Coordinates of N, CA and C in Angstrom, one line a residue:
A295 N 12.9 2.6 -6.0 CA 12.2 2.1 -4.9 C 12.1 0.6 -4.9
A296 N 11.8 0.0 -6.1 CA 11.7 -1.4 -6.1 C 13.0 -2.1 -5.9
V297 N 14.1 -1.5 -6.4 CA 15.4 -2.1 -6.2 C 15.8 -2.2 -4.7
L298 N 15.5 -1.1 -4.0 CA 15.8 -1.0 -2.6 C 14.9 -2.0 -1.8
R299 N 13.7 -2.2 -2.2 CA 12.8 -3.0 -1.4 C 12.9 -4.5 -1.7
L300 N 13.3 -4.8 -2.9 CA 13.3 -6.2 -3.3 C 14.7 -6.9 -3.2
A301 N 15.8 -6.1 -3.1 CA 17.1 -6.7 -3.0 C 17.2 -7.5 -1.7
S302 N 17.6 -8.7 -1.8 CA 17.8 -9.6 -0.6 C 16.6 -9.6 0.3
L303 N 15.4 -9.7 -0.3 CA 14.2 -9.6 0.5 C 14.0 -10.8 1.4
G304 N 14.7 -11.9 1.1 CA 14.5 -13.1 1.9 C 15.4 -13.2 3.1
R305 N 16.2 -12.1 3.3 CA 17.1 -12.1 4.5 C 16.6 -11.1 5.5
P306 N 16.6 -11.3 6.8 CA 17.0 -12.5 7.4 C 16.0 -13.7 7.1
G307 N 16.5 -14.9 7.3 CA 15.8 -16.1 6.9 C 14.8 -16.6 7.9
E308 N 14.5 -15.8 8.9 CA 13.5 -16.2 9.9 C 12.5 -15.0 10.2
L309 N 11.5 -15.3 10.9 CA 10.5 -14.3 11.3 C 11.1 -13.3 12.2
V310 N 10.9 -12.0 11.9 CA 11.4 -10.9 12.8 C 10.3 -10.1 13.3
F311 N 10.5 -9.6 14.5 CA 9.6 -8.7 15.2 C 8.1 -9.2 15.1
D312 N 7.2 -8.4 14.6 CA 5.8 -8.9 14.7 C 5.4 -9.7 13.5
E313 N 6.4 -10.1 12.7 CA 6.1 -11.1 11.6 C 5.6 -12.4 12.2
I314 N 6.0 -12.7 13.4 CA 5.5 -13.9 14.1 C 4.0 -14.0 14.1
F315 N 3.4 -12.8 14.2 CA 1.9 -12.8 14.2 C 1.3 -12.8 12.8
Y316 N 1.8 -11.8 12.0 CA 1.1 -11.5 10.7 C 1.4 -12.6 9.7
A317 N 2.7 -13.0 9.6 CA 3.0 -14.0 8.6 C 2.4 -15.4 8.9
R318 N 2.3 -15.7 10.2 CA 1.7 -17.0 10.5 C 0.2 -17.0 10.3
D319 N -0.4 -15.8 10.7 CA -1.8 -15.7 10.4 C -2.1 -15.7 8.9
A320 N -1.3 -15.1 8.1 CA -1.5 -15.1 6.7 C -1.4 -16.5 6.1
C321 N -0.4 -17.2 6.6 CA -0.2 -18.6 6.2 C -1.5 -19.4 6.6
W322 N -2.0 -19.2 7.8 CA -3.2 -19.9 8.2 C -4.4 -19.6 7.3
Y323 N -4.5 -18.3 6.8 CA -5.6 -17.9 5.9 C -5.5 -18.6 4.6
V324 N -4.3 -18.7 4.0 CA -4.2 -19.2 2.6 C -3.9 -20.6 2.5
I325 N -3.2 -21.2 3.5 CA -2.8 -22.6 3.5 C -3.7 -23.4 4.4
G326 N -3.9 -22.9 5.6 CA -4.8 -23.5 6.5 C -4.3 -24.8 7.1
N327 N -3.0 -25.1 6.9 CA -2.5 -26.3 7.4 C -1.5 -26.0 8.6
Q328 N -1.9 -26.5 9.7 CA -1.1 -26.2 10.9 C 0.4 -26.7 10.8
D329 N 0.6 -27.7 10.1 CA 2.0 -28.2 9.9 C 2.8 -27.3 9.1
A330 N 2.3 -26.7 8.0 CA 3.0 -25.8 7.2 C 3.3 -24.4 7.9
C331 N 2.3 -24.0 8.7 CA 2.4 -22.7 9.3 C 3.1 -22.7 10.7
G332 N 3.1 -23.9 11.3 CA 3.7 -24.0 12.6 C 2.8 -23.5 13.7
I333 N 1.4 -23.4 13.4 CA 0.5 -23.0 14.4 C -0.8 -23.9 14.3
S334 N -1.6 -23.9 15.4 CA -2.8 -24.7 15.3 C -4.0 -23.8 15.2
D335 N -3.9 -22.5 15.4 CA -5.0 -21.6 15.4 C -4.4 -20.2 15.1
L336 N -5.3 -19.2 14.8 CA -4.8 -17.9 14.5 C -4.0 -17.4 15.7
V337 N -2.9 -16.7 15.4 CA -2.0 -16.2 16.5 C -2.5 -14.9 17.1
S338 N -3.1 -14.0 16.2 CA -3.5 -12.7 16.7 C -4.8 -12.4 16.0
R339 N -5.8 -12.0 16.7 CA -7.1 -11.6 16.1 C -7.3 -10.1 16.3
A340 N -6.2 -9.4 16.6 CA -6.3 -8.0 17.0 C -6.6 -7.0 15.9
H341 N -6.2 -7.4 14.7 CA -6.4 -6.5 13.5 C -7.3 -7.1 12.5
P342 N -7.9 -6.2 11.7 CA -8.7 -6.7 10.6 C -7.8 -7.5 9.6
P343 N -8.4 -8.4 8.9 CA -7.6 -9.4 8.2 C -7.1 -8.9 6.8
L344 N -7.5 -7.8 6.3 CA -7.1 -7.4 4.9 C -5.6 -7.4 4.7
G345 N -4.8 -6.8 5.7 CA -3.4 -6.8 5.5 C -2.8 -8.2 5.6
K346 N -3.4 -9.1 6.4 CA -2.9 -10.5 6.5 C -3.3 -11.2 5.2
W347 N -4.4 -10.9 4.6 CA -4.7 -11.5 3.3 C -3.7 -11.1 2.2
L348 N -3.3 -9.8 2.3 CA -2.3 -9.3 1.3 C -1.0 -10.0 1.5
I349 N -0.6 -10.2 2.8 CA 0.6 -10.9 3.0 C 0.5 -12.4 2.6
G350 N -0.7 -12.9 2.8 CA -1.0 -14.3 2.4 C -1.0 -14.5 0.9
S351 N -1.2 -13.4 0.1 CA -1.1 -13.5 -1.4 C 0.3 -13.9 -1.8
G352 N 1.3 -13.3 -1.1 CA 2.7 -13.6 -1.4 C 3.0 -15.0 -1.0
I353 N 2.4 -15.4 0.1 CA 2.7 -16.8 0.6 C 2.0 -17.8 -0.4
A354 N 0.9 -17.5 -0.9 CA 0.2 -18.4 -1.8 C 1.0 -18.5 -3.1
A355 N 1.6 -17.4 -3.5 CA 2.4 -17.3 -4.8 C 3.8 -17.9 -4.7
F356 N 4.5 -17.7 -3.5 CA 5.9 -18.0 -3.4 C 6.2 -19.0 -2.3
G357 N 5.2 -19.4 -1.5 CA 5.4 -20.3 -0.4 C 5.6 -19.6 0.9
F358 N 5.6 -20.4 2.0 CA 5.7 -19.9 3.3 C 7.2 -19.8 3.6
D359 N 7.9 -18.8 3.1 CA 9.3 -18.6 3.4 C 9.5 -17.1 3.5
P360 N 10.6 -16.6 3.9 CA 10.8 -15.1 4.1 C 10.4 -14.3 2.8
F361 N 10.8 -14.7 1.7 CA 10.5 -13.9 0.5 C 9.0 -13.9 0.2
G362 N 8.3 -15.1 0.4 CA 6.9 -15.2 0.2 C 6.1 -14.3 1.1
W363 N 6.5 -14.3 2.4 CA 5.7 -13.4 3.3 C 6.0 -12.0 3.3
R364 N 7.1 -11.6 2.6 CA 7.5 -10.2 2.6 C 7.3 -9.5 1.2
I365 N 7.0 -10.3 0.2 CA 6.9 -9.7 -1.1 C 5.7 -8.7 -1.2
A366 N 4.6 -9.0 -0.6 CA 3.4 -8.1 -0.7 C 3.7 -6.8 -0.1
A367 N 4.4 -6.8 1.0 CA 4.8 -5.5 1.7 C 5.7 -4.7 0.8
A368 N 6.7 -5.4 0.2 CA 7.6 -4.7 -0.7 C 6.9 -4.1 -1.9
L369 N 5.9 -4.8 -2.5 CA 5.2 -4.3 -3.6 C 4.3 -3.1 -3.2
A370 N 3.7 -3.2 -2.0 CA 2.9 -2.1 -1.5 C 3.7 -0.9 -1.3
G371 N 5.0 -1.0 -0.7 CA 5.9 0.1 -0.5 C 6.3 0.7 -1.9
T372 N 6.5 -0.1 -2.9 CA 6.9 0.4 -4.2 C 5.7 1.2 -4.8
I373 N 4.5 0.6 -4.7 CA 3.4 1.3 -5.3 C 3.1 2.6 -4.6
S374 N 3.3 2.6 -3.3 CA 3.1 3.9 -2.5 C 4.0 5.0 -3.0
V375 N 5.3 4.6 -3.3 CA 6.2 5.6 -3.9 C 5.7 6.1 -5.2
A376 N 5.2 5.3 -6.1 CA 4.6 5.7 -7.4 C 3.4 6.6 -7.1
L377 N 2.5 6.2 -6.2 CA 1.4 7.0 -5.9 C 1.7 8.4 -5.4
V378 N 2.8 8.5 -4.6 CA 3.2 9.8 -4.1 C 3.7 10.7 -5.3
Y379 N 4.4 10.1 -6.2 CA 4.7 10.8 -7.4 C 3.5 11.4 -8.1
L380 N 2.5 10.5 -8.4 CA 1.3 10.9 -9.1 C 0.5 12.0 -8.3
L381 N 0.5 11.8 -7.0 CA -0.2 12.7 -6.1 C 0.5 14.1 -6.1
G382 N 1.8 14.1 -6.0 CA 2.6 15.3 -6.0 C 2.4 16.0 -7.4
W383 N 2.5 15.3 -8.5 CA 2.3 15.9 -9.8 C 0.9 16.5 -9.9
R384 N -0.1 15.8 -9.4 CA -1.5 16.3 -9.6 C -1.7 17.6 -8.7
L385 N -1.0 17.6 -7.5 CA -1.2 18.8 -6.7 C -0.4 20.0 -7.2
L386 N 0.8 19.7 -7.9 CA 1.6 20.8 -8.3 C 1.3 21.3 -9.7
R387 N 0.6 20.6 -10.5 CA 0.5 20.9 -11.9 C -0.4 22.2 -12.1
G388 N -1.3 22.5 -11.2 CA -2.1 23.7 -11.3 C -1.4 24.9 -10.7
V389 N -0.3 24.7 -10.0 CA 0.4 25.8 -9.3 C 1.6 26.3 -10.1
T390 N 2.2 25.4 -10.8 CA 3.5 25.8 -11.5 C 3.5 25.2 -12.8
N391 N 4.6 25.4 -13.6 CA 4.6 24.8 -14.9 C 4.8 23.3 -14.9
P392 N 4.6 22.6 -16.0 CA 4.6 21.1 -16.0 C 5.9 20.5 -15.6
S393 N 7.0 21.1 -16.0 CA 8.3 20.5 -15.7 C 8.6 20.7 -14.2
A394 N 8.3 21.8 -13.7 CA 8.5 22.0 -12.2 C 7.6 21.1 -11.4
A395 N 6.4 20.8 -11.9 CA 5.5 19.9 -11.2 C 6.1 18.5 -11.2
S396 N 6.7 18.1 -12.4 CA 7.3 16.8 -12.5 C 8.5 16.7 -11.5
I397 N 9.3 17.7 -11.5 CA 10.5 17.7 -10.6 C 10.1 17.7 -9.1
G398 N 9.1 18.4 -8.8 CA 8.6 18.4 -7.4 C 8.0 17.1 -7.0
A399 N 7.3 16.5 -7.9 CA 6.7 15.2 -7.6 C 7.8 14.1 -7.5
A400 N 8.8 14.2 -8.4 CA 10.0 13.3 -8.3 C 10.7 13.4 -7.0
V401 N 10.9 14.6 -6.5 CA 11.6 14.8 -5.3 C 10.8 14.2 -4.1
G402 N 9.5 14.4 -4.1 CA 8.7 13.8 -3.1 C 8.7 12.3 -3.1
A403 N 8.6 11.7 -4.3 CA 8.6 10.3 -4.4 C 10.0 9.8 -4.0
G404 N 11.0 10.5 -4.5 CA 12.4 10.1 -4.1 C 12.7 10.1 -2.6
L405 N 12.2 11.1 -2.0 CA 12.3 11.1 -0.5 C 11.6 10.0 0.2
L406 N 10.4 9.6 -0.3 CA 9.8 8.5 0.3 C 10.5 7.2 -0.1
A407 N 11.0 7.1 -1.3 CA 11.7 5.9 -1.7 C 12.9 5.6 -0.8
I408 N 13.6 6.6 -0.3 CA 14.8 6.4 0.5 C 14.6 6.6 2.0
D409 N 13.3 6.9 2.4 CA 13.0 7.1 3.8 C 13.2 5.8 4.5
L410 N 14.0 5.8 5.5 CA 14.4 4.5 6.2 C 13.3 3.8 6.9
L411 N 12.4 4.5 7.5 CA 11.2 3.9 8.2 C 10.3 3.2 7.1
H412 N 10.0 3.9 6.1 CA 9.2 3.4 5.0 C 9.9 2.2 4.4
L413 N 11.2 2.3 4.2 CA 12.0 1.2 3.6 C 11.9 -0.1 4.5
V414 N 12.1 0.1 5.8 CA 12.1 -1.0 6.7 C 10.7 -1.7 6.7
H415 N 9.6 -0.8 6.8 CA 8.3 -1.4 6.8 C 7.9 -2.0 5.5
S416 N 8.6 -1.6 4.4 CA 8.3 -2.2 3.1 C 9.0 -3.6 3.0
R417 N 9.9 -3.9 3.9 CA 10.7 -5.1 3.8 C 10.4 -6.2 4.8
I418 N 9.3 -5.9 5.6 CA 8.9 -6.9 6.6 C 7.4 -7.1 6.5
A419 N 7.0 -8.3 6.9 CA 5.6 -8.6 6.8 C 4.8 -8.1 8.0
M420 N 4.5 -6.8 7.9 CA 3.7 -6.1 8.9 C 2.6 -5.3 8.2
L421 N 1.7 -4.8 8.9 CA 0.6 -4.1 8.3 C 0.8 -2.6 8.1
D422 N 1.8 -2.0 8.6 CA 2.0 -0.6 8.5 C 2.1 -0.1 7.1
V423 N 2.8 -0.8 6.2 CA 3.0 -0.3 4.8 C 1.7 -0.3 4.1
F424 N 0.8 -1.3 4.4 CA -0.5 -1.3 3.7 C -1.4 -0.1 4.1
I425 N -1.3 0.3 5.4 CA -2.0 1.4 5.9 C -1.5 2.7 5.1
T426 N -0.2 2.8 5.0 CA 0.4 3.9 4.3 C -0.1 3.9 2.8
L427 N -0.1 2.8 2.2 CA -0.6 2.7 0.8 C -2.0 3.2 0.7
F428 N -2.9 2.7 1.6 CA -4.3 3.0 1.5 C -4.5 4.5 1.8
V429 N -3.8 5.1 2.7 CA -3.9 6.5 3.0 C -3.5 7.4 1.9
I430 N -2.4 7.0 1.2 CA -1.9 7.8 0.1 C -2.9 7.7 -1.0
G431 N -3.5 6.5 -1.2 CA -4.5 6.3 -2.3 C -5.8 7.1 -1.9
A432 N -6.2 7.1 -0.7 CA -7.4 7.9 -0.3 C -7.1 9.4 -0.5
V433 N -6.0 9.9 -0.2 CA -5.7 11.3 -0.4 C -5.7 11.6 -1.9
A434 N -5.1 10.7 -2.7 CA -5.1 10.9 -4.2 C -6.5 10.9 -4.7
A435 N -7.4 10.0 -4.2 CA -8.8 10.0 -4.6 C -9.5 11.3 -4.3
I436 N -9.2 11.9 -3.1 CA -9.8 13.1 -2.7 C -9.3 14.3 -3.6
V437 N -8.1 14.3 -4.0 CA -7.5 15.3 -4.9 C -8.2 15.2 -6.2
I438 N -8.3 14.0 -6.7 CA -9.0 13.8 -8.0 C -10.4 14.3 -8.0
D439 N -11.1 13.9 -6.9 CA -12.5 14.4 -6.7 C -12.5 15.9 -6.6
R440 N -11.6 16.5 -5.9 CA -11.5 18.0 -5.8 C -11.4 18.6 -7.2
D441 N -10.5 18.0 -8.0 CA -10.4 18.6 -9.3 C -11.6 18.4 -10.2
R442 N -12.3 17.3 -10.0 CA -13.5 17.0 -10.7 C -14.6 18.0 -10.3
A443 N -14.6 18.4 -9.0 CA -15.6 19.3 -8.5 C -15.5 20.7 -9.2
R444 N -14.3 21.1 -9.6 CA -14.1 22.3 -10.3 C -14.8 22.3 -11.7
E445 N -14.9 21.1 -12.3 CA -15.5 21.0 -13.6 C -17.0 20.8 -13.6
V446 N -17.6 20.7 -12.4 CA -19.0 20.5 -12.3 C -19.8 21.6 -13.0
V447 N -19.4 22.9 -12.9 CA -20.1 24.0 -13.4 C -20.3 23.9 -14.9
R448 N -19.5 23.1 -15.6 CA -19.6 23.0 -17.1 C -20.5 21.8 -17.5
L449 N -21.0 21.1 -16.5 CA -21.8 19.9 -16.8 C -23.3 20.2 -17.0
A450 N -24.0 19.3 -17.6 CA -25.5 19.5 -17.8 C -26.1 19.5 -16.4
W451 N -27.3 20.1 -16.4 CA -28.0 20.3 -15.1 C -28.2 19.0 -14.4
W452 N -28.5 17.9 -15.1 CA -28.8 16.6 -14.4 C -27.5 16.0 -13.8
R453 N -26.3 16.3 -14.4 CA -25.1 15.8 -13.9 C -24.6 16.7 -12.7
R454 N -25.0 18.0 -12.7 CA -24.7 18.9 -11.6 C -25.4 18.4 -10.3
L455 N -26.6 17.9 -10.5 CA -27.4 17.4 -9.3 C -26.6 16.3 -8.6
A456 N -25.9 15.5 -9.3 CA -25.1 14.4 -8.7 C -23.6 14.9 -8.4
L457 N -23.4 16.2 -8.5 CA -22.1 16.8 -8.2 C -21.0 16.3 -9.2
G458 N -21.5 15.8 -10.4 CA -20.5 15.4 -11.4 C -20.0 14.0 -11.2
R459 N -20.5 13.3 -10.2 CA -20.0 12.0 -9.9 C -20.8 11.0 -10.6
P460 N -20.1 9.9 -11.1 CA -20.9 8.8 -11.8 C -21.8 8.1 -10.8

């Protein structure tokens, strides 16, 4: 997943599609210099700023260039593939044997790794891949919580009152 997403990440060498909004806003957030970003004010206020701040972290680390504004999305796409593997393994481990759970999780993660839409969104500075990462993480947290709920009956009475949650 990382090889597909990071190879030639700086091409094309200019802003593409909606990067004109998100990369420039991210530059404005982290640099704040209208000369460096090519804007005098935020380009778009339509979305919450978390994704723009994540794009801005790459700009802060690598500069306002194509690699800098795309690296955060590439990392988010790679992490989401790893999370799909962990989520698939967690879901399948109780249903089948451990090796089959590992194979099933690897197939799911592999399919996401080569999915063209996910690949494209992981290589451009847009917000879609961050939403995907957060949704996969939320589902993984729900599955972990579901598995913990099964262990509540073995806890002390005072921990059962809190449903086993810290």
